[in-house]
Short mmCIF file of C-alpha atoms in Angstrom, two decimals:
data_model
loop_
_atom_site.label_atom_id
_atom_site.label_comp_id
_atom_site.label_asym_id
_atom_site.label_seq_id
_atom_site.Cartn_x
_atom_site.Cartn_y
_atom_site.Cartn_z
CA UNK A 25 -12.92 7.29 23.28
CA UNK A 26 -9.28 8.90 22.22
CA UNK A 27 -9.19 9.51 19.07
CA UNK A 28 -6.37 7.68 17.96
CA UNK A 29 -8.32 4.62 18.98
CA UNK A 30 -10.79 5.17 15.79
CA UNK A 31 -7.52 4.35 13.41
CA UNK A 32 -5.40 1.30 13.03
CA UNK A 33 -2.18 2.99 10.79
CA UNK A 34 -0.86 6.42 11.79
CA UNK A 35 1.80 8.03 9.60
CA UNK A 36 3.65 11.14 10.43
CA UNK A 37 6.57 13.33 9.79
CA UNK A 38 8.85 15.77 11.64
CA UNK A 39 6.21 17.29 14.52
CA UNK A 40 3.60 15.34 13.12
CA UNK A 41 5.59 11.92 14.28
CA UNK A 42 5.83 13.45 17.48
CA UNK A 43 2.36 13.86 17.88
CA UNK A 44 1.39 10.50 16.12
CA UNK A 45 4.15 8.99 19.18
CA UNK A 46 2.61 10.67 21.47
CA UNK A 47 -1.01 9.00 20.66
CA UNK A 48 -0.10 5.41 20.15
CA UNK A 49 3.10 5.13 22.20
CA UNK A 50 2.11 6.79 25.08
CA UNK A 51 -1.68 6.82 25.25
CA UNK A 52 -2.35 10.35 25.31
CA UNK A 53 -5.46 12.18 24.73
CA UNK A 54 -5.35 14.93 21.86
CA UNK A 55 -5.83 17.63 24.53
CA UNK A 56 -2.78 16.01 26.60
CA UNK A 57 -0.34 16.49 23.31
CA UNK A 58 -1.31 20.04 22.66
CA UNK A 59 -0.52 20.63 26.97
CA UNK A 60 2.83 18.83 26.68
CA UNK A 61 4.03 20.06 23.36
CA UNK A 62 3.17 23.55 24.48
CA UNK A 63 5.43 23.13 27.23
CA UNK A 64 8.28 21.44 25.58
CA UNK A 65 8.31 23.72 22.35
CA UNK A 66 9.49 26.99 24.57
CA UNK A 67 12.41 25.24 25.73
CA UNK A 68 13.22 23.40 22.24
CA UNK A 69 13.20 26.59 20.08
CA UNK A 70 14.73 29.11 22.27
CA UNK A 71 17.42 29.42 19.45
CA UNK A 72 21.48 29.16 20.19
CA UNK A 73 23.31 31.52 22.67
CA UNK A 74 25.45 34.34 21.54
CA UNK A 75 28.67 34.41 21.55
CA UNK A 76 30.48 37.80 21.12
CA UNK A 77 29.49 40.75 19.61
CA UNK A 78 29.37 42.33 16.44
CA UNK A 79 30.69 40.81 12.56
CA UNK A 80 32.27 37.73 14.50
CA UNK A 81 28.64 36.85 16.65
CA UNK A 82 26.90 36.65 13.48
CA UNK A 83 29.08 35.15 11.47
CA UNK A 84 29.55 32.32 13.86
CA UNK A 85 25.71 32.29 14.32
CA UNK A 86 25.15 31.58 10.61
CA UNK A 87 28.09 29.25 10.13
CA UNK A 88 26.50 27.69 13.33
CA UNK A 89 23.16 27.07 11.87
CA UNK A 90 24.22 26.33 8.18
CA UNK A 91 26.15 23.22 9.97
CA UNK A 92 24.06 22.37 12.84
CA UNK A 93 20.64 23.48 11.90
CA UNK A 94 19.09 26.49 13.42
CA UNK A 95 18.33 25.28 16.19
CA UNK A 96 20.46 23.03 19.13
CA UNK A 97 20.35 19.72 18.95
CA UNK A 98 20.73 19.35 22.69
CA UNK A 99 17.80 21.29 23.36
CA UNK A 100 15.51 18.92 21.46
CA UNK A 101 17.43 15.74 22.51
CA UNK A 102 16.84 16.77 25.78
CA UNK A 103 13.11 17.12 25.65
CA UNK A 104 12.98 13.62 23.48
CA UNK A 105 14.77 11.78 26.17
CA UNK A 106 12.66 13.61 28.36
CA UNK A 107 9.45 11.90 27.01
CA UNK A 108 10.57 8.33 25.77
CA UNK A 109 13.83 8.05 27.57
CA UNK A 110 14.92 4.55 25.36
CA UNK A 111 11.35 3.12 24.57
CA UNK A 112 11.78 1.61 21.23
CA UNK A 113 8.98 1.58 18.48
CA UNK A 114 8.17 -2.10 19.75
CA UNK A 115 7.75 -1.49 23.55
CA UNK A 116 4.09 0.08 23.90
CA UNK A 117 1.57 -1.80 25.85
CA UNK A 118 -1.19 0.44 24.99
CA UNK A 119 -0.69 0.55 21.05
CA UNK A 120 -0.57 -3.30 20.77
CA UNK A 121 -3.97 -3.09 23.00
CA UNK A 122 -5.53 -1.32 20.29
CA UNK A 123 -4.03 -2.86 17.71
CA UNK A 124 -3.07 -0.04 15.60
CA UNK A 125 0.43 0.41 13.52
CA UNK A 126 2.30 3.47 13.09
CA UNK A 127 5.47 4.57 10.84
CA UNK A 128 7.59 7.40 10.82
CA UNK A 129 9.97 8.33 7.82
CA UNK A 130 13.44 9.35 7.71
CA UNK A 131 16.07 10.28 5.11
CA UNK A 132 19.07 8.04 5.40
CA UNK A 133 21.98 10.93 5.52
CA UNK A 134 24.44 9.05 3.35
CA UNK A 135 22.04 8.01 0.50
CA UNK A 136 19.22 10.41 0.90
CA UNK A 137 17.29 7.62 0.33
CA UNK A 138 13.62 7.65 1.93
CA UNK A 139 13.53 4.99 4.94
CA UNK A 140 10.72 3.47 7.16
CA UNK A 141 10.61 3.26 10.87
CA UNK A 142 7.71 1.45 12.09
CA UNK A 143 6.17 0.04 15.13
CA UNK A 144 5.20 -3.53 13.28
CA UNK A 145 7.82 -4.97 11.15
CA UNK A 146 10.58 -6.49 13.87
CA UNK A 147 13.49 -8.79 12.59
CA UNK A 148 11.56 -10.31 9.34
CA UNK A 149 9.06 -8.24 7.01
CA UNK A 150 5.62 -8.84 7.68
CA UNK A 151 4.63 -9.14 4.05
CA UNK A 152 6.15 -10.93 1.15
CA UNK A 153 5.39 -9.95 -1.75
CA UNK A 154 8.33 -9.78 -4.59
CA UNK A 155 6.42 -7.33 -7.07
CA UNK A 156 5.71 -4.68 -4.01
CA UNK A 157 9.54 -5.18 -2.77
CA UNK A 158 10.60 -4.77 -6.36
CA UNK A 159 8.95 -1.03 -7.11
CA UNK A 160 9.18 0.26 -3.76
CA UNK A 161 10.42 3.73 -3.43
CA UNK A 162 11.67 3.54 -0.31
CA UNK A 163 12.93 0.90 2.35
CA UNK A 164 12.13 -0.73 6.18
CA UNK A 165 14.69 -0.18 8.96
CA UNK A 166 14.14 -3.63 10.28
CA UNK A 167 15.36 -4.80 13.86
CA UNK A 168 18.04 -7.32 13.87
CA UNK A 169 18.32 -8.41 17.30
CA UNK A 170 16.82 -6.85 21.04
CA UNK A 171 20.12 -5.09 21.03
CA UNK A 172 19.58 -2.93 18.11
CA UNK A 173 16.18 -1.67 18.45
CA UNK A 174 15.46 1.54 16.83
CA UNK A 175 15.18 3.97 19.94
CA UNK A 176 11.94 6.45 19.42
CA UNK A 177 14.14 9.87 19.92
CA UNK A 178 16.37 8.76 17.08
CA UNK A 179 14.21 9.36 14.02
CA UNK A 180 13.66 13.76 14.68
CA UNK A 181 15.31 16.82 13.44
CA UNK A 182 18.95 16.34 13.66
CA UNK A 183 21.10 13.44 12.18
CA UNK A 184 21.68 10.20 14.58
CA UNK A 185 23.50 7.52 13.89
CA UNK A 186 21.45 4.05 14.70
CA UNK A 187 23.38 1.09 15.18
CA UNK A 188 23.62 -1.66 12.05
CA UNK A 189 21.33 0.64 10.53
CA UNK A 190 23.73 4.29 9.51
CA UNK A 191 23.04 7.65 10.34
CA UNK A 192 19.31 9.41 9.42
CA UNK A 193 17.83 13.17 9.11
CA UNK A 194 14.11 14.33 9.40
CA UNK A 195 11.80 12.51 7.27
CA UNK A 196 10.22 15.53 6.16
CA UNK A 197 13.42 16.22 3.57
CA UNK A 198 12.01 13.85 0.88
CA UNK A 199 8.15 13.30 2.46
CA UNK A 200 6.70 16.43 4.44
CA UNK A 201 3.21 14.70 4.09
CA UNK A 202 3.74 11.16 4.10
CA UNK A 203 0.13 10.57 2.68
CA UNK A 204 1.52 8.33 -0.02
CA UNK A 205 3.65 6.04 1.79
CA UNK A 206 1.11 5.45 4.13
CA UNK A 207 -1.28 4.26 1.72
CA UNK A 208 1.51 2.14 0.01
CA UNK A 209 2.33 0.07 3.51
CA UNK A 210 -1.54 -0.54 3.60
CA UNK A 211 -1.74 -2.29 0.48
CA UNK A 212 1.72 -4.79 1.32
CA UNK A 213 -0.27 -5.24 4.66
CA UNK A 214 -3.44 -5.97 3.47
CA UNK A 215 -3.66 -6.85 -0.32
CA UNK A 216 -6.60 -8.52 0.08
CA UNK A 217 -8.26 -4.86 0.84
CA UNK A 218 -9.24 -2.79 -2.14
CA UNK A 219 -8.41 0.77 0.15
CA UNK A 220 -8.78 2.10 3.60
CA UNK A 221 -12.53 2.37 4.93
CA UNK A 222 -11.27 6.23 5.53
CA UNK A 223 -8.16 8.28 4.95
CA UNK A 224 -7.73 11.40 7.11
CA UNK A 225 -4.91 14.04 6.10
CA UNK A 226 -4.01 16.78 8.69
CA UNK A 227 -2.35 19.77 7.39
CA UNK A 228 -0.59 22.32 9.83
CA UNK A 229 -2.17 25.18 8.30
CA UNK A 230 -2.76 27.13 4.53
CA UNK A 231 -2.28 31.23 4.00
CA UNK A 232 -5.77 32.53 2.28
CA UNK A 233 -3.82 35.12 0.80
CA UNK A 234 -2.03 34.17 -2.49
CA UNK A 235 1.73 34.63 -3.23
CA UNK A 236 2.51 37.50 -5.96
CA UNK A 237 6.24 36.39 -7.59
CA UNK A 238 8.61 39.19 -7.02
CA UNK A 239 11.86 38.98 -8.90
CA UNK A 240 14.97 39.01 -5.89
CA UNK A 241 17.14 41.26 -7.88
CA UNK A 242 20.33 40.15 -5.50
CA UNK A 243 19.92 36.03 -5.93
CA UNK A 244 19.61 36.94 -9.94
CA UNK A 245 21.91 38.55 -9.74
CA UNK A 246 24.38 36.11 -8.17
CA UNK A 247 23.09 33.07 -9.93
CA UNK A 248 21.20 33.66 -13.02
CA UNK A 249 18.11 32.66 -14.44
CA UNK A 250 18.33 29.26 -14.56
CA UNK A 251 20.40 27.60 -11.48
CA UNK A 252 20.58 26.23 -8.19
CA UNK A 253 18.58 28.59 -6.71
CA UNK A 254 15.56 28.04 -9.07
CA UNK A 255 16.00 23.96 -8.10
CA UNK A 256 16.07 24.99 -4.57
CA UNK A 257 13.08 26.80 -4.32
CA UNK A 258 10.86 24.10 -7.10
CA UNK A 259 12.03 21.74 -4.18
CA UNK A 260 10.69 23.41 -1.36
CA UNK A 261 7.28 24.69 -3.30
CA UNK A 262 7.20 20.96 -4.12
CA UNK A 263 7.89 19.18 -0.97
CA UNK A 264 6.54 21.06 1.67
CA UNK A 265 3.06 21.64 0.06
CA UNK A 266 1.00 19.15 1.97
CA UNK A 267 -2.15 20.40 0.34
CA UNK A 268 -0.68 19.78 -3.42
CA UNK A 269 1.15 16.55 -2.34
CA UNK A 270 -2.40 15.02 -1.06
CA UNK A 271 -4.05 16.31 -4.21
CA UNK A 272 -1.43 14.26 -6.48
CA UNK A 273 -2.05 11.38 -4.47
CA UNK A 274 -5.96 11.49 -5.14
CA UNK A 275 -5.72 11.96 -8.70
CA UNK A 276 -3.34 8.85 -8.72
CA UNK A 277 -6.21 6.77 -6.52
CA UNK A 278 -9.12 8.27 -8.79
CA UNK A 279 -7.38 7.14 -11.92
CA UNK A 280 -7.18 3.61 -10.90
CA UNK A 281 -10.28 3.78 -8.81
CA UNK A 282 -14.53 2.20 -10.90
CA UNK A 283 -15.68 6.02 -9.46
CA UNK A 284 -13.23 8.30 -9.92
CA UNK A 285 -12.56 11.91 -8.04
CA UNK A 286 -15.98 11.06 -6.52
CA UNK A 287 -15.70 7.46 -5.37
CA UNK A 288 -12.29 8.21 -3.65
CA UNK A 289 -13.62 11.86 -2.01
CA UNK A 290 -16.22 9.65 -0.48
CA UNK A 291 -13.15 8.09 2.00
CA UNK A 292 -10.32 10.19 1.32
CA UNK A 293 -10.01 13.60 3.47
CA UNK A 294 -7.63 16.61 3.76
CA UNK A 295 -8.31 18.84 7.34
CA UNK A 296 -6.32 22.23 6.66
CA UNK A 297 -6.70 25.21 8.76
CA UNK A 298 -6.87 28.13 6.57
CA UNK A 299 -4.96 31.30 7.85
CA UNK A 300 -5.79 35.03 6.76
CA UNK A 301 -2.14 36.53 5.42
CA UNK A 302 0.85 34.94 6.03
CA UNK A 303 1.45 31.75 8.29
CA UNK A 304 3.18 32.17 11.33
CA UNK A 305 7.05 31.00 11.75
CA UNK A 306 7.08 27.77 12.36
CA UNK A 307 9.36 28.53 15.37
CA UNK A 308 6.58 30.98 16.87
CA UNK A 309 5.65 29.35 20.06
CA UNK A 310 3.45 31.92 20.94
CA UNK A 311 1.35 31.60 18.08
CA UNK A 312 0.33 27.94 18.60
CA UNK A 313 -2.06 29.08 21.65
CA UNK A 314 -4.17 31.29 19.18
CA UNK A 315 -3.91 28.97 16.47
CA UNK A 316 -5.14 26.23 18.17
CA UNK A 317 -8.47 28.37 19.47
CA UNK A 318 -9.14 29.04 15.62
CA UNK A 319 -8.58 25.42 14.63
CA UNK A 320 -11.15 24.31 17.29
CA UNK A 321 -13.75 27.02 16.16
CA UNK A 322 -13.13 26.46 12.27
CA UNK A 323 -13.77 22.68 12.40
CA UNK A 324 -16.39 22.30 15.06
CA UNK A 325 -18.81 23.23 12.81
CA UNK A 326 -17.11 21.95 9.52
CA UNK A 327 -19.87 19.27 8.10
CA UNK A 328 -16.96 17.47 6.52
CA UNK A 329 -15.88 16.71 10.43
CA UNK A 330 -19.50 15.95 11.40
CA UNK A 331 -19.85 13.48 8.47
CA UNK A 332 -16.54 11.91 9.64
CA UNK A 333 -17.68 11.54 12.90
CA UNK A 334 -20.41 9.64 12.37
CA UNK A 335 -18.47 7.83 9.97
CA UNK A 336 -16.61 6.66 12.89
CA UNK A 337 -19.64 5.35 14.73
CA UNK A 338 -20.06 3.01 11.92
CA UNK A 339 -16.67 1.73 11.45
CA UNK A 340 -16.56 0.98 15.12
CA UNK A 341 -18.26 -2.21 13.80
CA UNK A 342 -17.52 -5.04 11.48
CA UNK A 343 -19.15 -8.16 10.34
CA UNK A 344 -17.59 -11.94 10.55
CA UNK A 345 -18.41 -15.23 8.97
CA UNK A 346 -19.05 -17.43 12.43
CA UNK A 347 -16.09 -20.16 12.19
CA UNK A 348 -17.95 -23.23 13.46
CA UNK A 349 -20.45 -22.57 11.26
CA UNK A 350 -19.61 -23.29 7.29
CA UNK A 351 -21.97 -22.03 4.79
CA UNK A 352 -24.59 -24.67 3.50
CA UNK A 353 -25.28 -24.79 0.18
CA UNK A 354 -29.26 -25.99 -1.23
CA UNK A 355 -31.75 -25.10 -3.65
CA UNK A 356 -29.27 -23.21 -5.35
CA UNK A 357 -27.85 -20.86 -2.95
CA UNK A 358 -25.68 -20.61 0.11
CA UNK A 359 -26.64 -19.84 3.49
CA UNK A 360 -24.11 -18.58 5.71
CA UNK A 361 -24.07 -17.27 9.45
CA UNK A 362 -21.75 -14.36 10.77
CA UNK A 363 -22.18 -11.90 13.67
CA UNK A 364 -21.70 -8.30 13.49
CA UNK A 365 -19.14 -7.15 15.89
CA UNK A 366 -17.65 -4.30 17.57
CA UNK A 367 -14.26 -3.77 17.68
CA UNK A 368 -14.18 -2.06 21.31
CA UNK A 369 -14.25 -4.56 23.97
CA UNK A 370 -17.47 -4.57 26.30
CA UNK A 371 -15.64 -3.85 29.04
CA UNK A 372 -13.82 -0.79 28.18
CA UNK A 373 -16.15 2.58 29.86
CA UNK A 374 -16.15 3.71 25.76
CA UNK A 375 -18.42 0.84 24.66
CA UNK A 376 -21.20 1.78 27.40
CA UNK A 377 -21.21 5.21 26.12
CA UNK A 378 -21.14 4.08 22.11
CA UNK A 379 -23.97 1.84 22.96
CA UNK A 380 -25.97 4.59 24.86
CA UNK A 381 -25.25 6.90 21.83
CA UNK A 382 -26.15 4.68 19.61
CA UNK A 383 -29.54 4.03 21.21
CA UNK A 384 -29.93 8.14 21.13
CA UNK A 385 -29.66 7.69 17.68
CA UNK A 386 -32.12 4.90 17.43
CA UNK A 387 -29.44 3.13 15.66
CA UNK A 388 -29.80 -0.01 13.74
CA UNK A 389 -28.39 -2.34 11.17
CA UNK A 390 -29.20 -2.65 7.31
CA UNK A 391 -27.97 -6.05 5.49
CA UNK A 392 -28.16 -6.55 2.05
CA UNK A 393 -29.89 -2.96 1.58
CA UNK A 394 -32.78 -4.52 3.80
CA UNK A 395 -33.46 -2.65 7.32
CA UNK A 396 -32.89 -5.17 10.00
CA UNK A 397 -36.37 -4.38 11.76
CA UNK A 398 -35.98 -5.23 15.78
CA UNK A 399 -37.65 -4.04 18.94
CA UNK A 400 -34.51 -5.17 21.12
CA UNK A 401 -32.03 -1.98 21.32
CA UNK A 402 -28.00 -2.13 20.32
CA UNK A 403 -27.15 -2.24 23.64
CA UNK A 404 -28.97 -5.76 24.02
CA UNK A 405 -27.16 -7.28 21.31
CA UNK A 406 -24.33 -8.93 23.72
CA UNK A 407 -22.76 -12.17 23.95
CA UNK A 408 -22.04 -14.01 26.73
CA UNK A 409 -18.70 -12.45 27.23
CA UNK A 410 -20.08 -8.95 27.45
CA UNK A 411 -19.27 -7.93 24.20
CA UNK A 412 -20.94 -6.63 20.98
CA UNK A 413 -22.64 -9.77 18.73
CA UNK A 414 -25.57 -9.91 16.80
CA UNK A 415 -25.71 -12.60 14.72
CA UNK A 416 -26.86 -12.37 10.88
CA UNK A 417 -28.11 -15.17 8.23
CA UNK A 418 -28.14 -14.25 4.75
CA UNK A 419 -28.88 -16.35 1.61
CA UNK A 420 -26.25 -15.69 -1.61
CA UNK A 421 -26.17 -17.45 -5.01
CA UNK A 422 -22.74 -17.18 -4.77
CA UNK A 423 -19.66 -16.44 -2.36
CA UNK A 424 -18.38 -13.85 -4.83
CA UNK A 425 -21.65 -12.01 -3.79
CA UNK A 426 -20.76 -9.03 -1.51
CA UNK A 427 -22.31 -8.78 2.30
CA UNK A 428 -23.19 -5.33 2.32
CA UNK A 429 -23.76 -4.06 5.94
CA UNK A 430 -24.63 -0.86 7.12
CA UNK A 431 -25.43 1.24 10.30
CA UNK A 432 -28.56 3.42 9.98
CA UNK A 433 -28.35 6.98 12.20
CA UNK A 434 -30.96 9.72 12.54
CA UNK A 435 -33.36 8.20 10.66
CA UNK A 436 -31.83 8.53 7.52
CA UNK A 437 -28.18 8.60 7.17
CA UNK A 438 -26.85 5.19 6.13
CA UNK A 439 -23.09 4.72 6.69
CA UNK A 440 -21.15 1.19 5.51
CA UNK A 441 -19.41 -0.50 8.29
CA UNK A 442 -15.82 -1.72 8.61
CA UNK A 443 -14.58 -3.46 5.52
CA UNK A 444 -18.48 -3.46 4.05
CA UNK A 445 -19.05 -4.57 1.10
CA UNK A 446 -16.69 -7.35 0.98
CA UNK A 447 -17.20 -10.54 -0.89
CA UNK A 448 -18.05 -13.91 0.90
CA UNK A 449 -14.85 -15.49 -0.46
CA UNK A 450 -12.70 -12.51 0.27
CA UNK A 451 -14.29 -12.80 4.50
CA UNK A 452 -13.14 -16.50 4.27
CA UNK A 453 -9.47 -15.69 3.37
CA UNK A 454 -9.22 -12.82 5.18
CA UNK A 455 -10.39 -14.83 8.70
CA UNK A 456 -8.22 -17.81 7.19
CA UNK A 457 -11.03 -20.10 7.87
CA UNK A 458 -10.21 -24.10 6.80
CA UNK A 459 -13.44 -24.59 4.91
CA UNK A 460 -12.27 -27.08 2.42
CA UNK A 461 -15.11 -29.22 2.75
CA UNK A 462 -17.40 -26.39 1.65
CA UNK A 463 -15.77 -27.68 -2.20
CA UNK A 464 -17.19 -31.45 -1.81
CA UNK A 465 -19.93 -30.66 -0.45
CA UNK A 466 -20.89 -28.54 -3.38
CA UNK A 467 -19.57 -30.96 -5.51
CA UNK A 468 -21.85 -33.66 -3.84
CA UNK A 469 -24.60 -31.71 -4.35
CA UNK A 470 -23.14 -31.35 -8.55
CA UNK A 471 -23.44 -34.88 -8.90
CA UNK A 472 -27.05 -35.32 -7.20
CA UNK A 473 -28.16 -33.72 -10.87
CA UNK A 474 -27.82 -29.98 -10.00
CA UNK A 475 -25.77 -27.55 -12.00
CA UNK A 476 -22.28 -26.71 -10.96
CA UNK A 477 -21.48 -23.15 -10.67
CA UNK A 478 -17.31 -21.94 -11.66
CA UNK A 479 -17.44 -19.64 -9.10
CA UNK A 480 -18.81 -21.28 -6.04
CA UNK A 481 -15.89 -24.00 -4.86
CA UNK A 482 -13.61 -22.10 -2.81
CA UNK A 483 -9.87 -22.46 -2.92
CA UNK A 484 -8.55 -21.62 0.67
CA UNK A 485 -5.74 -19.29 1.00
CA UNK A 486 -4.06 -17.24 3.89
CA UNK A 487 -3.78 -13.82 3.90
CA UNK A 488 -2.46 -11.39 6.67
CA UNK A 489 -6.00 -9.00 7.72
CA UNK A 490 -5.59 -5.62 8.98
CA UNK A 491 -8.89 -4.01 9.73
CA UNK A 492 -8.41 -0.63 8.70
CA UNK A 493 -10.82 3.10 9.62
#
């Protein structure tokens, strides 16, 4: 199963959006990406041509690069066009097949303020909500008509001009790790979910070796103690240090979050490939071979990437009330039915091998803390359509009670599925379910003599679901 097909949002930023394109809009395999951007990244930073010799070459090659950036534009359009030719973010087949969402930012060149391009929002936003609108820090190229769709190759490196929309830079000027945005799109999405079942942060590597301030006599010299070139370089510590912009954003989520630092470390990751000395160039093509051998090494073995992974087994599943089936309320409680499901499709070859994993594993499901004891294996749980559903009963006082579901590996290690725990309410809203006779019928039963609880009528309500990993 690709990778990409374990997450439903993907954010990323300069090469990173590349990569995250390259996964969603075109359906490649993590191996494929490393093959083709191998290829394409000799030919896009073979640096500009020459021209003369002596004072007068370099001084056009600087002036060059101070204007145009360091390297041509052409070389990298090429190689864009090359790939995507004029998909937009709204033409991939295989993205809307997996229903997943991605965004890329860029830095509108007139403003400098922080914009969205994203695969999901079309002509009209796909949220309304005036208080997120209101404090947002940044804002949605939308689509105005089939004639002005954002074209993929226009959001990288150098400044393009998109029609009705203005002209935009790289998106890694104001957000090199766009960790934050990310999880703020989430939350307009889904507001009915408290965070992401996981959050995985990919760094592009970290120097081991620390950094011992030297004074540059010659830039003192030229502008003091206290000037531009002190803003400058606070900037680029600032913005360009993945590692201490995802640490900001988890001390933001632990402060708001019952747990703190530990609750959110229990879904939140950072993957950073330490480096002895310094980092290579970022232009260094011929560094990304051994880099790539030491990444593969390094995190093969990393527990934190084990734990992850069989995170993913779990989340591959997630539980739903059954629609035709409303909960029935007597002797005090409600019953209600759902089916655990799978969210890969029993006829793609990936759910034959999860099921024959999972049965390796001697898998199995615990509700409500209690082991769901069965002879019959996970791959026997199928519906009629071929796909993934066992069905679960479970008796609650209440439908503010939480279903708590969980997949049980090796034995021993218990990992929460998709969206688990969850409230019964919160299910009903989230699946939009019509159940407004589940109110009279509980108060039918108030009037037979029994006690009526406050929170057990449910008031329906419609909220857009995203099932997020």
């Amino acid at each position: 199963m690709p990778i990409q097909e374990h997450f439903d949002l993907a954010y990323g930023t300069s090469s990173g959006a590349m990569v995250i394109l390259a996964l969603y809009s075109l359906g490649m395999r993590a191996e494929e990406t490393f093959t083709l951007f191998s290829q394409l990244s000799k030919r896009i930073f073979r640096g500009r041509s020459q021209l003369g010799l002596g004072l007068a070459a370099t001084a056009y090659a600087l002036i060059t690069s101070c204007r145009n950036g360091r390297f041509p534009a052409s070389d990298i359009d090429d190689a864009l066009t090359e790939i995507f030719d004029e998909a937009t973010m709204l033409d991939s087949q295989y993205m809307s097949s997996i229903g997943a969402r991605i965004g890329l930012p860029v830095v509108d060149a007139n403003t400098l303020d922080t914009c969205l391009v994203t695969s999901y929002n079309g002509a009209a936003p796909t949220y309304d909500h005036d208080t997120c609108t209101k404090i947002s820090t940044y804002r949605v190229l939308r689509s105005e008509d089939a004639g002005s769709k954002l074209r993929i190759k226009d959001a990288y490196f150098t400044p393009h001009k998109m029609p009705g929309h203005g002209t935009f830079m790289d998106g890694g000027l104001s957000d090199n790790n766009p960790c934050m945005l990310a999880v703020q799109e989430l939350q307009k999405m889904a507001p009915g979910l408290s965070r992401a079942d996981h959050f995985v942060s990919i760094g592009t590597g970290i120097s081991t070796t620390k950094e011992v301030a030297k004074a540059d006599v010659y830039p003192s010299l030229l502008f003091g103690n206290s000037s531009l070139q002190q803003t400058v370089r606070h900037y680029w510590s600032e913005n360009f240090d993945g590692d201490k912009k995802f640490a900001i954003m988890r001390q933001i989520l632990a402060a708001s979050s019952p747990g703190g630092c530990a609750g959110v470390d229990e879904w939140l990751h950072r993957f950073n490939l330490p480096v002895d000395g310094e980092l290579p160039d970022l232009a260094d093509t011929s560094a990304m071979g051994s880099l790539a051998e030491k990444a593969r090494s390094y995190f093969t073995v990393s527990p934190a990437v084990r734990a992850l992974a069989d995170a993913a087994l779990a989340l591959s599943f997630y539980f739903e009330l059954r629609p035709g089936r409303m909960p029935m309320y007597e002797r005090g409680s409600y019953i209600c039915y759902g089916l655990i499901r799978c969210r890969i499709p029993g006829t793609s070859p990936a759910f034959s091998k999860l099921m024959q994993k999972l049965d390796d594993l001697d898998a199995t499901f615990q509700i409500q803390k209690q082991l769901c004891a069965s002879r019959d294996t996970m791959s026997t749980w199928l519906d009629r359509h071929g796909n993934f559903g066992k069905p679960v009963c479970v008796r609650v006082p209440s439908l503010n009670e939480e279903v708590d579901v969980r997949l049980r590996l090796h034995g021993d290690r218990v990992l929460p599925i998709s969206a688990s725990p969850l409230t019964f309410k919160g299910l009903i809203d989230l699946q939009m379910l019509e159940w407004s006779a589940l109110i009279d019928l509980h108060v039918t039963t108030s009037v037979t003599g029994k006690r009526r609880r406050d929170d057990s009528p449910l008031q329906t309500a419609k909220r857009c679901c995203l099932e997020t990993t």
